[in-house]
Coordinates of C-alpha atoms in Angstrom, one line a residue:
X1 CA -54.6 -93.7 -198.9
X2 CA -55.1 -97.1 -197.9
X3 CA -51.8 -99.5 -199.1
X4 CA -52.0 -102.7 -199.7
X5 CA -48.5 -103.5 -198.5
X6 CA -45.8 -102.3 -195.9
X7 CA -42.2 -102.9 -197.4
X8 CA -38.5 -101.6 -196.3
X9 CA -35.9 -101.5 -199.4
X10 CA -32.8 -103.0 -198.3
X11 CA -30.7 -102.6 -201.7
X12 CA -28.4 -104.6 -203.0
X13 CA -26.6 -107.3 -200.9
X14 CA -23.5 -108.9 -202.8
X15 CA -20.8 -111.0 -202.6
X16 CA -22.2 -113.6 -200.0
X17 CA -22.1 -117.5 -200.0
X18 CA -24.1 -119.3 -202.9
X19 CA -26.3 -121.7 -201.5
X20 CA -26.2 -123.4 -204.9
X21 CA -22.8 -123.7 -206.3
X22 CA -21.2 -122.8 -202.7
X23 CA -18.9 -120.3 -203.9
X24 CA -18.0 -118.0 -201.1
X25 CA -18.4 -114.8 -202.4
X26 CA -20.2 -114.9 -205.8
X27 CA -24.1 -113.9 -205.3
X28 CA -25.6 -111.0 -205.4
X29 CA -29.1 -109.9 -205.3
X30 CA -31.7 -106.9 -204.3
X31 CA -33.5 -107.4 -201.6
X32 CA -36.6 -105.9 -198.9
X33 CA -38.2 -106.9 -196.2
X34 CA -41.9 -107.3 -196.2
X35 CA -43.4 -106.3 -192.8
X36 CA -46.7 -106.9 -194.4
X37 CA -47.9 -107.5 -198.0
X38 CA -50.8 -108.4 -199.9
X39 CA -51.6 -111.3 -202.3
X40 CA -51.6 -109.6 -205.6
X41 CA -48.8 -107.4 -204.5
X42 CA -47.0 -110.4 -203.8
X43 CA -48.2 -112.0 -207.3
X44 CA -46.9 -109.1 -209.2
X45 CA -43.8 -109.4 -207.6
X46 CA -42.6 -112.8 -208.3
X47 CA -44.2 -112.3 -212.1
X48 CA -40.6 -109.7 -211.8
X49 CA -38.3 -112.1 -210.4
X50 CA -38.8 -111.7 -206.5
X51 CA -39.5 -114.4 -204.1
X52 CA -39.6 -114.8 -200.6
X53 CA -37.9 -116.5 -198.1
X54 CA -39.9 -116.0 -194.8
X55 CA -40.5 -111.9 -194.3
X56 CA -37.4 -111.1 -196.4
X57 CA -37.8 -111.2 -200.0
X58 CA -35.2 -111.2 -202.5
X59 CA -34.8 -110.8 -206.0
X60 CA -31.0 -112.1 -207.8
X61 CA -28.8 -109.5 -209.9
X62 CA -28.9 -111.7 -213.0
X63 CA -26.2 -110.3 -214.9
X64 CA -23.5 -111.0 -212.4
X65 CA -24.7 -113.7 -209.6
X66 CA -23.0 -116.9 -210.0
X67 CA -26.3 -119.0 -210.5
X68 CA -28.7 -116.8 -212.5
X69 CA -32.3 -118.0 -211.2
X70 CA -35.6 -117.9 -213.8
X71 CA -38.7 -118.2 -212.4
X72 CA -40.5 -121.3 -213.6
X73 CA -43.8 -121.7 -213.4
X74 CA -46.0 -124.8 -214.8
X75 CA -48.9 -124.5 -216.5
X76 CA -51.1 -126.8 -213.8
X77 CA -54.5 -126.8 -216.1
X78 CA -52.0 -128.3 -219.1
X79 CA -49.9 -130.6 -217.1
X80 CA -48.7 -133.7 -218.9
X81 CA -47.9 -136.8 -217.0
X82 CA -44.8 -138.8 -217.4
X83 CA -44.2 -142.5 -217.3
X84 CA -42.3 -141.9 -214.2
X85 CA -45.0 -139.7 -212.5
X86 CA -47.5 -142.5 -213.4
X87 CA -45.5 -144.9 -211.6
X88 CA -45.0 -142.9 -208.2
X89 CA -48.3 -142.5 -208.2
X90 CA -49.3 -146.5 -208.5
X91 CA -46.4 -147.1 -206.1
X92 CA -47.7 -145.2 -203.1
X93 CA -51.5 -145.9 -203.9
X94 CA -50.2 -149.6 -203.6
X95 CA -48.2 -148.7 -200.7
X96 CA -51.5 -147.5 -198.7
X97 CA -53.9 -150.4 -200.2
X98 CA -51.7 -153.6 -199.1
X99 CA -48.4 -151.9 -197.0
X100 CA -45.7 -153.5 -199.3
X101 CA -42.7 -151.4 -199.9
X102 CA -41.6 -151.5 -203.6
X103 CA -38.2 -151.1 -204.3
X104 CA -38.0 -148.2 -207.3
X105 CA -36.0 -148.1 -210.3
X106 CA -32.9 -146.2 -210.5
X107 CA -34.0 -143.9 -213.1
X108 CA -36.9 -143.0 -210.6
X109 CA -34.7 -142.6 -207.9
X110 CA -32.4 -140.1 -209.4
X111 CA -35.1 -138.3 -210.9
X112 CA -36.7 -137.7 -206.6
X113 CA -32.9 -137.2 -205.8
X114 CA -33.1 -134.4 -207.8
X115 CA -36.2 -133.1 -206.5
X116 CA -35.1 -133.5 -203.1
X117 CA -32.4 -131.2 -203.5
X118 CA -34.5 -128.9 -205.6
X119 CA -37.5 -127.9 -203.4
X120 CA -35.1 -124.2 -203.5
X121 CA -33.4 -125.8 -200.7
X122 CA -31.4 -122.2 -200.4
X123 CA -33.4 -120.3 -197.6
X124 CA -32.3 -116.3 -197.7
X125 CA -31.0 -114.5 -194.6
X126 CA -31.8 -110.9 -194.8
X127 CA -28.4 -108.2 -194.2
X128 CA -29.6 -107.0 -191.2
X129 CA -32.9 -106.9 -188.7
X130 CA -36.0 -104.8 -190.0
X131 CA -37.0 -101.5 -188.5
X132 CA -39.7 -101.6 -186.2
X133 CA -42.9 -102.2 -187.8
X134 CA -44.6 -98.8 -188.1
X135 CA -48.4 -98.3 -187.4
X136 CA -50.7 -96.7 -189.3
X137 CA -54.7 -96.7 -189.2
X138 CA -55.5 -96.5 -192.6
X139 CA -53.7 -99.8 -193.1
X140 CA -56.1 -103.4 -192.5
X141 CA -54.2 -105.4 -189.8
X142 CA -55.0 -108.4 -191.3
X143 CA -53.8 -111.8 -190.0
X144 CA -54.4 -115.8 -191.2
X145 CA -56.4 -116.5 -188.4
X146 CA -59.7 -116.7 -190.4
X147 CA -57.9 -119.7 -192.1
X148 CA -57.0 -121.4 -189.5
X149 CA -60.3 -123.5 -188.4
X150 CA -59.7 -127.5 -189.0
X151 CA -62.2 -129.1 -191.5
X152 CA -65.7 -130.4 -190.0
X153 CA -65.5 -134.1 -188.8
X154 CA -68.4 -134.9 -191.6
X155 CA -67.5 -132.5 -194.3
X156 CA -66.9 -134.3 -197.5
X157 CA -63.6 -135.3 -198.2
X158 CA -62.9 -133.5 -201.8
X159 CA -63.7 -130.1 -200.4
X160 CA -61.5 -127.5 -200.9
X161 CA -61.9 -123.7 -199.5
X162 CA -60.5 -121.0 -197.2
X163 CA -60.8 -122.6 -193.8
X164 CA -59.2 -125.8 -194.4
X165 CA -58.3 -127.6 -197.6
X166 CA -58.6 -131.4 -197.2
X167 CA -57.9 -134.3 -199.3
X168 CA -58.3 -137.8 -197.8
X169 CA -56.5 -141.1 -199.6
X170 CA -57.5 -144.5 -198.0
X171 CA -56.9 -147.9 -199.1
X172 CA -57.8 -151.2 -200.0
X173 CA -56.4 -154.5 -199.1
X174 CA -58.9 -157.1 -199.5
X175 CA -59.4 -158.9 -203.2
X176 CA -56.3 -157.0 -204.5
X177 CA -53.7 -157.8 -201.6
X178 CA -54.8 -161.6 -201.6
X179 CA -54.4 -162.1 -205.3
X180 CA -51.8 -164.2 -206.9
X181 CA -48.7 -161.8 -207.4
X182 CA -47.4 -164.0 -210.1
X183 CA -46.6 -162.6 -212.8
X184 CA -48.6 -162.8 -216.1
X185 CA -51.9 -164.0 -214.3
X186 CA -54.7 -163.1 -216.6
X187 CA -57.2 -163.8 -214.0
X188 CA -55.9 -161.4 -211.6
X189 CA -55.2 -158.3 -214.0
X190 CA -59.1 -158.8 -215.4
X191 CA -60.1 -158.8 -211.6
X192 CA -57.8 -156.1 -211.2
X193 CA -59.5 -153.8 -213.8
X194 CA -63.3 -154.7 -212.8
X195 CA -62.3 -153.9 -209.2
X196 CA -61.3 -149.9 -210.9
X197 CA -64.5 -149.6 -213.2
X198 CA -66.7 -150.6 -210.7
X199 CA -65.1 -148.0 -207.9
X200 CA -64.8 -145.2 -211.0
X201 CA -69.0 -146.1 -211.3
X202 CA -69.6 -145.5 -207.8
X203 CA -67.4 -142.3 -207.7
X204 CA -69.3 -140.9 -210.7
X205 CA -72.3 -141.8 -209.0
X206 CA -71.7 -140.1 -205.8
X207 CA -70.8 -137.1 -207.5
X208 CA -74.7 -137.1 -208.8
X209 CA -73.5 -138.4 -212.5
X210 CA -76.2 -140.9 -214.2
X211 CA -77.9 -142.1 -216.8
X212 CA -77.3 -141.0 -220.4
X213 CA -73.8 -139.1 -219.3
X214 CA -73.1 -142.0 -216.6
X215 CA -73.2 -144.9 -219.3
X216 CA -71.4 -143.1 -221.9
X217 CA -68.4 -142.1 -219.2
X218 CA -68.3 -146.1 -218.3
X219 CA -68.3 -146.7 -221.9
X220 CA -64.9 -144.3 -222.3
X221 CA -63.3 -146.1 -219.2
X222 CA -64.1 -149.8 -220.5
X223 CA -62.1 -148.5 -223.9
X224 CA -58.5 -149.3 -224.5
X225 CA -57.1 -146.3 -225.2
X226 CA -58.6 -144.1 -222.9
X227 CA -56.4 -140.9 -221.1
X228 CA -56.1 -141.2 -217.6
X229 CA -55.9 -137.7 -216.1
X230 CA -53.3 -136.7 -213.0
X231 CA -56.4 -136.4 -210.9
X232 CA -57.4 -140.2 -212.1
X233 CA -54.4 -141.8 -211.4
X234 CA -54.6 -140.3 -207.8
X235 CA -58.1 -141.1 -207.2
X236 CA -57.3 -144.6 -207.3
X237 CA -55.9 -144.6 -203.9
X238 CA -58.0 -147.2 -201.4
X239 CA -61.2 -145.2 -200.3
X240 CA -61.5 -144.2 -197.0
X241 CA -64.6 -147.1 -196.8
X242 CA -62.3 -149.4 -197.5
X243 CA -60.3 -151.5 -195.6
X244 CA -56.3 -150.5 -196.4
X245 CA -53.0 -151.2 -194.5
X246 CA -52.2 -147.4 -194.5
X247 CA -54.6 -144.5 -194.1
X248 CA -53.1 -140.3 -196.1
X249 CA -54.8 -137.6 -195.1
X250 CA -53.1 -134.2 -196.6
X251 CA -54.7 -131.5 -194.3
X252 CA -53.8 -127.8 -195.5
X253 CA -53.6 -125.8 -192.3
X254 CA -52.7 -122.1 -191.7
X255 CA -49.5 -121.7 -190.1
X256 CA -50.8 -119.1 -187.3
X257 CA -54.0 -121.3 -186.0
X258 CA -54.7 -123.5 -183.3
X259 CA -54.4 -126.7 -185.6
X260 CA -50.9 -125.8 -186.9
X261 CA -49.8 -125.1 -183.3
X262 CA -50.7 -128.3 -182.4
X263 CA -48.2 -130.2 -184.7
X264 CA -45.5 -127.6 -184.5
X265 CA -43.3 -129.6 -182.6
X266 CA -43.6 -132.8 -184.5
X267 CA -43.5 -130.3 -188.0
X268 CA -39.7 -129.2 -187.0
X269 CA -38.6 -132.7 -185.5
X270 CA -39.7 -133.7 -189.0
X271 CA -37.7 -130.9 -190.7
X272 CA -34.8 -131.6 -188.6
X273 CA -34.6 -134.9 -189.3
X274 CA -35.0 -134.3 -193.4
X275 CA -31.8 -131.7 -193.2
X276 CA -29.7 -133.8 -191.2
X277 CA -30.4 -137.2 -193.6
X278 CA -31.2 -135.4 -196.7
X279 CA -29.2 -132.4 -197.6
X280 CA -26.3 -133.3 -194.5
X281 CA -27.2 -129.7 -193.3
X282 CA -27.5 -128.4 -189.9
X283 CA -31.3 -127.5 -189.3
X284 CA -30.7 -124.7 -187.0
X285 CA -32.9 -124.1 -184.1
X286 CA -37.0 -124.2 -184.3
X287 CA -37.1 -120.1 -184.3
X288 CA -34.7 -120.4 -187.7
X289 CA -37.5 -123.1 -188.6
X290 CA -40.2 -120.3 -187.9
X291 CA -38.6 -117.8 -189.3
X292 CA -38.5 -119.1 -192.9
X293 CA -40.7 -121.6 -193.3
X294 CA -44.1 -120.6 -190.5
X295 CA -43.6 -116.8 -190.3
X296 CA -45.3 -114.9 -193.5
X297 CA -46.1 -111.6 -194.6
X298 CA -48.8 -112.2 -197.0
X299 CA -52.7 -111.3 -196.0
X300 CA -55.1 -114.1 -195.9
X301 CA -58.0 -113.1 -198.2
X302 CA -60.4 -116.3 -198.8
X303 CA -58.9 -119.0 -200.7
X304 CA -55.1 -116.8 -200.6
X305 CA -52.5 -117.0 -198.2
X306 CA -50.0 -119.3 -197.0
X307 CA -50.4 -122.6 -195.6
X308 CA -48.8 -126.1 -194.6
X309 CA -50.1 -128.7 -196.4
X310 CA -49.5 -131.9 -193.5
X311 CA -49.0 -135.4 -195.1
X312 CA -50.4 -137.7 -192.1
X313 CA -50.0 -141.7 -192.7
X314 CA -52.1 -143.2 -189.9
X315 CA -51.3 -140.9 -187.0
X316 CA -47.5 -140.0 -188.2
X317 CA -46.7 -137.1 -189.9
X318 CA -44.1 -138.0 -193.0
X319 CA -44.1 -134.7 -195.2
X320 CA -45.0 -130.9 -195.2
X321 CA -45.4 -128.6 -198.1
X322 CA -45.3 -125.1 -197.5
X323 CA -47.0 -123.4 -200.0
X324 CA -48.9 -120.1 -200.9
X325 CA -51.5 -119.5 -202.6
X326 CA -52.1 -116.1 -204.6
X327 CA -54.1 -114.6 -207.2
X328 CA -52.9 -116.7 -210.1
X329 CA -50.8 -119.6 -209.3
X330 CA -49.8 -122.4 -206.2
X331 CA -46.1 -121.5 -205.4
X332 CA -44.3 -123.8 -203.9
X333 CA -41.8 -122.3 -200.9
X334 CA -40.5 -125.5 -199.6
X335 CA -40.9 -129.6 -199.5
X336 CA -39.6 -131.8 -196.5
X337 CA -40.8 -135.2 -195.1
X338 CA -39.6 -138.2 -193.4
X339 CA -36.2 -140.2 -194.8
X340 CA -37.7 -143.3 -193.8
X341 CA -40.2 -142.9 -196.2
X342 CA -38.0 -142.1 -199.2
X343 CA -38.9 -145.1 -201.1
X344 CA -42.4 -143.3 -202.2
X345 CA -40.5 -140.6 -203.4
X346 CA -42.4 -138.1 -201.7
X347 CA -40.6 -135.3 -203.2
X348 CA -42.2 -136.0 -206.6
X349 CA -45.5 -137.4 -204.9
X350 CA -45.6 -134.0 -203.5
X351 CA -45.1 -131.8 -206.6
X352 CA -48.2 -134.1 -208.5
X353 CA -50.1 -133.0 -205.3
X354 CA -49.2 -129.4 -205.3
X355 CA -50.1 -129.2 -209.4
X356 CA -53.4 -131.1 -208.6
X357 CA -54.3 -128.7 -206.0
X358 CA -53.9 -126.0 -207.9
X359 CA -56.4 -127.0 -210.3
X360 CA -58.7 -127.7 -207.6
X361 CA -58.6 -124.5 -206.3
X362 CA -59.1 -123.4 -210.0
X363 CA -63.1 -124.1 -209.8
X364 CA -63.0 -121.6 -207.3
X365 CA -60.2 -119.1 -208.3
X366 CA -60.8 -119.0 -211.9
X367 CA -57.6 -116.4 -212.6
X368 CA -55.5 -119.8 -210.6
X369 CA -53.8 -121.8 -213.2
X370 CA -50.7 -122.3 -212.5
X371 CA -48.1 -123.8 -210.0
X372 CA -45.1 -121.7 -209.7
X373 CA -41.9 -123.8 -208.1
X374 CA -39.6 -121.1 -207.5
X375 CA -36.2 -120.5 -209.5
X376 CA -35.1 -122.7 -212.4
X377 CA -31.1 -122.6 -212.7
X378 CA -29.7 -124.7 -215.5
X379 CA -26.0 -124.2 -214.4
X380 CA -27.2 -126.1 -211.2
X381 CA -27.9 -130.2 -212.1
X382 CA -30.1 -130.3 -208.4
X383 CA -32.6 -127.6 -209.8
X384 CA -32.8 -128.8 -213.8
X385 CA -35.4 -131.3 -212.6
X386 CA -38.3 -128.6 -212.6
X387 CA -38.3 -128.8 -216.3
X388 CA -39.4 -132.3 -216.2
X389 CA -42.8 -130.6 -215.1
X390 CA -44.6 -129.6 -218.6
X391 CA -45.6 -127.4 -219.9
X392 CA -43.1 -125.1 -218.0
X393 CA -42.2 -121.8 -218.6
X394 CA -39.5 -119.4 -218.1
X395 CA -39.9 -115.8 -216.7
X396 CA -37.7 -113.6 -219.1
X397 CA -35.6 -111.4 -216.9
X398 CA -35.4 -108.3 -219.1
X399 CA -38.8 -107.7 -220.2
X400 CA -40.7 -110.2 -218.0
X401 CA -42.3 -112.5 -220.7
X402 CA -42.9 -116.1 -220.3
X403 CA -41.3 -118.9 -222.4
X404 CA -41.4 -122.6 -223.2
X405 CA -39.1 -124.3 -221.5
X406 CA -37.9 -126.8 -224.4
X407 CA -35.0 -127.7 -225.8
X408 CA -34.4 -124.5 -227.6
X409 CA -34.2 -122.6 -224.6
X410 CA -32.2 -125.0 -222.1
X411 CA -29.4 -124.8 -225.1
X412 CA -29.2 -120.6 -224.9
X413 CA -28.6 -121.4 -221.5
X414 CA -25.9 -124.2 -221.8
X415 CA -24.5 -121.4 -224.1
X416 CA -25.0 -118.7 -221.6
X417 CA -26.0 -118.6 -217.7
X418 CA -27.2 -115.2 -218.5
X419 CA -30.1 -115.0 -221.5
X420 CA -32.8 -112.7 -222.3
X421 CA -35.5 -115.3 -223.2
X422 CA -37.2 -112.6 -225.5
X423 CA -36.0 -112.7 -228.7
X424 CA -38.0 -109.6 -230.2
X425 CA -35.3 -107.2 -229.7
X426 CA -38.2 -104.3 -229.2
X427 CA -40.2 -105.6 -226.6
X428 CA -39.5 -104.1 -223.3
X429 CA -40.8 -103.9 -220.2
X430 CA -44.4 -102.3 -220.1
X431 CA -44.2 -102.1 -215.9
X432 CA -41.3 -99.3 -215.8
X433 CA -42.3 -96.5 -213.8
X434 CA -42.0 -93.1 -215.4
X435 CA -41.2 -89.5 -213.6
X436 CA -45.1 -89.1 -212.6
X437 CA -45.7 -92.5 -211.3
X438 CA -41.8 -91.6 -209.1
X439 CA -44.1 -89.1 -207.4
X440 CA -47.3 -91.2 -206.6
X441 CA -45.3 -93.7 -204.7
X442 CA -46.5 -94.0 -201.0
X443 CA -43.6 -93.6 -198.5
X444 CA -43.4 -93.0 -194.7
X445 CA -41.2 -91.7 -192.3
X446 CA -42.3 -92.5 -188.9
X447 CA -45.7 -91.3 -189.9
X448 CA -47.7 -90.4 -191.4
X449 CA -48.0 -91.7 -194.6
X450 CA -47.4 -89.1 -197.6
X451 CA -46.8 -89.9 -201.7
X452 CA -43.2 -89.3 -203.0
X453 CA -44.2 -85.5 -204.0
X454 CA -45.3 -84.5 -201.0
X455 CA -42.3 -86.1 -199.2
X456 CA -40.1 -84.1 -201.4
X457 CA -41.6 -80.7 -199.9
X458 CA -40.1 -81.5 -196.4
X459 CA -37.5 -83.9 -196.5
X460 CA -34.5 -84.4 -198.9
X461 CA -34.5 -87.1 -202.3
X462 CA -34.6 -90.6 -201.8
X463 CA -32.0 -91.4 -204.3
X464 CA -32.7 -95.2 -203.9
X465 CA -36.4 -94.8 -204.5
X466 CA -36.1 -94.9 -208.4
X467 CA -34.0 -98.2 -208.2
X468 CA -36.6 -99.9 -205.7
X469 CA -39.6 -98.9 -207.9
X470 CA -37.8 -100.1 -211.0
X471 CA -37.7 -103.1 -209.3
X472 CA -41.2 -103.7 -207.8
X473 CA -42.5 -102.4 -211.3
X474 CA -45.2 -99.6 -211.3
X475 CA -48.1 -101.6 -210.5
X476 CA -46.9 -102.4 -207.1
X477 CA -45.0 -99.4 -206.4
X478 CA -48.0 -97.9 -206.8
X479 CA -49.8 -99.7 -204.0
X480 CA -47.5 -100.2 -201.9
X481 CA -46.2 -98.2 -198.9
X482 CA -42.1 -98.1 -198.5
X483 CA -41.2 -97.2 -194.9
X484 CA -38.5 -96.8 -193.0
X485 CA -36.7 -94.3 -195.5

């Protein structure tokens, strides 16, 4: 037997405060704590509705929580950018090249307000303190150490991979920050537009593009109606051999290496200083900060784990996402960064990031395709603003099928908090565990570790063990090893 996991069911916890609606006594969900677990386990389990907060994951009783929460994930290989997006983008790519601070317009504004608020801003205390971590030999003590070693002084900036993920955006002032800024100056858009083909030639070129393909690209990028990808509008940041008022490097760091250590403190002053201006929340102390947001159970296997991804601006740091990365998808765990800086809306900056990451990482992960961003609740107006990601989809809490998140689907849910997405009234869950797959479920008490079967032969029925592998579905049951019962 060698498990791929080590989880304790806790069971149901209900009628404690809603972090979204703030009613007192109105949520209710199941929940475990996850001493250790693997990626896919982990995967598997937020395809049923689990996420994690920290160590303690937690899945919501849909049918009677206040604030039903749907998994959303968005369809990063798909994505469609919006006007809006398109402008954040040019602002803070402006921002870096010439250092002017654009005031943004106040349908922008409320649209990062929202995401501000949205980044699941609700972090879950587990009921009560985990047992003591049992041991066990046949179980790989894995740890994110591997990915902790910081990226090579002379490594190229657009490589991504398990040791440390990298993305450098430098600017440009000169030609472009001594232009005329009046407005409909003919001379300076055409200079304007040169300036981009020429740097879009020399970035094909670098990437070892020419001839026949080169000069039919440049031919597509000198047309007029020509479809600027997410990944296009972010490349034309300033270059880092350019000369720029601002210099962003996003380094993607392991939370339990020497280079995440090193920022630590300046990480929670950061997060500190988001709660307090941001939410108007108490941060709590830096071992609440570690506990929710650094400590994790998931095992580092190559690209997979979980990671800080640190938005530096010169020498400052002004935003962490905290992210993990898993078999099939990005998922976003939480978003902070510096109130000062709130004119570049960050929050929405950082979501365009995340989703272009994640196709990144798709050249290497194939299976990665998406960017999950936690729960959608449409009862909640601080969380609709995930759907403005498309394609997004909604995780059907019944039968655990995805669906379009359009119009269709947002009114069953004005109609209804509650809603089985799937509309084929004979489709059910194909993860249930039946009475055999009950008995091949690992469990432990103490030691050593034994399946369900054999557990019954000594000790007495676990009566909660049928609920908890409902829950988990059979897949993960099946790999996992439940302790503590």
């Amino acid at each position: 037997m060698n498990p791929s996991s080590l989880v304790e069911y806790y069971g149901r916890h209900s009628n404690y405060r809603c972090g979204y609606c703030s009613q007192p006594v109105s949520c209710h969900s199941y929940g475990m704590w996850a001493h250790q677990l693997g990626c896919q386990d982990y995967q598997d389990l937020i395809d049923r509705g689990w996420r994690r907060s920290g160590c303690y994951c937690y899945k919501p009783i849909m049918r009677v929580t206040c604030c039903p929460s749907y998994t959303i994930k968005c369809d990063a290989l798909n994505f469609q950018l919006s006007k809006s997006h398109k402008k954040i983008i040019k602002r803070v790519n402006k921002f870096l090249r010439d250092g002017i601070k654009e005031p943004h317009e106040s349908e922008e504004s409320a649209d990062d307000e929202q995401l501000q608020e949205g980044r699941d801003c609700v972090m879950m205390k587990a009921p009560r303190a985990p047992s003591k971590q049992p041991q066990f030999a046949d179980m790989t003590d894995a740890t994110l150490e591997d990915l902790a070693v910081a990226k090579p002084s002379d490594a190229p900036t657009d490589q991504v991979d398990g040791t440390c993920m990298t993305k450098v955006l430098t600017g440009n002032t000169s030609k472009v920050s001594t232009q005329s800024k009046g407005f409909g100056s003919a001379n300076s858009a055409k200079k304007a537009k040169l300036l981009r083909i020429e740097r879009k030639e020399e970035k094909l070129q670098k990437k070892g593009i020419s001839g026949v393909e080169l000069k039919h690209m440049m031919n597509k990028a000198k047309g007029k109606n020509i479809v600027k990808t997410l990944e296009d509008f972010l490349d034309d940041a300033p270059r880092d051999d350019e000369p720029a008022a601002h210099r962003l490097k996003i380094v993607t760091v392991s939370t339990s290496g020497a280079q995440f250590k090193e920022a630590q403190i300046a990480s929670y002053v950061l997060f500190e200083k988001y709660q307090t201006v941001i939410h108007n929340d108490r941060p709590g102390s830096i071992a609440d900060y570690l506990e929710f947001l650094v400590e994790s159970p998931l095992k580092a296997s190559g690209e997979l784990g979980s990671f800080h991804q640190q938005y530096w601006l010169d020498d400052r740091l002004i935003a962490v996402g905290v992210i993990d990365v898993l078999p099939y998808c990005v998922s976003s765990v939480y978003f902070f960064y510096d109130p000062e800086f709130q004119f570049l809306s960050l929050g929405t900056y950082g979501s365009l990031k995340e989703i272009a990451f994640s196709r990144a990482l798709h050249k290497q992960v194939p299976t990665l395709k998406n960017y999950y961003m936690g729960f959608y609740i449409q009862s909640c107006p601080k969380m609709r603003y995930k759907g403005n990601l498309q394609p997004s989809y909604l995780l059907c809490p019944e039968v655990f099928s995805w669906h379009l998140l359009d119009t269709s689907v947002k009114d069953k849910l004005d109609v209804s908090k509650y809603c089985r997405l799937n509309e084929d009234p004979e489709a059910e869950d194909d993860n249930l565990p039946n009475e055999r797959d009950l008995g091949d479920i690992l469990v432990a008490r103490e030691a050593p570790c034994m399946t369900y079967s054999e557990f019954q032969e000594s000790f007495e029925e676990l009566p909660e063990l049928r609920e908890y592998a409902r829950l988990v579905g059979k897949e993960c049951a099946s790999r996992m090893l439940l302790c503590g019962v």
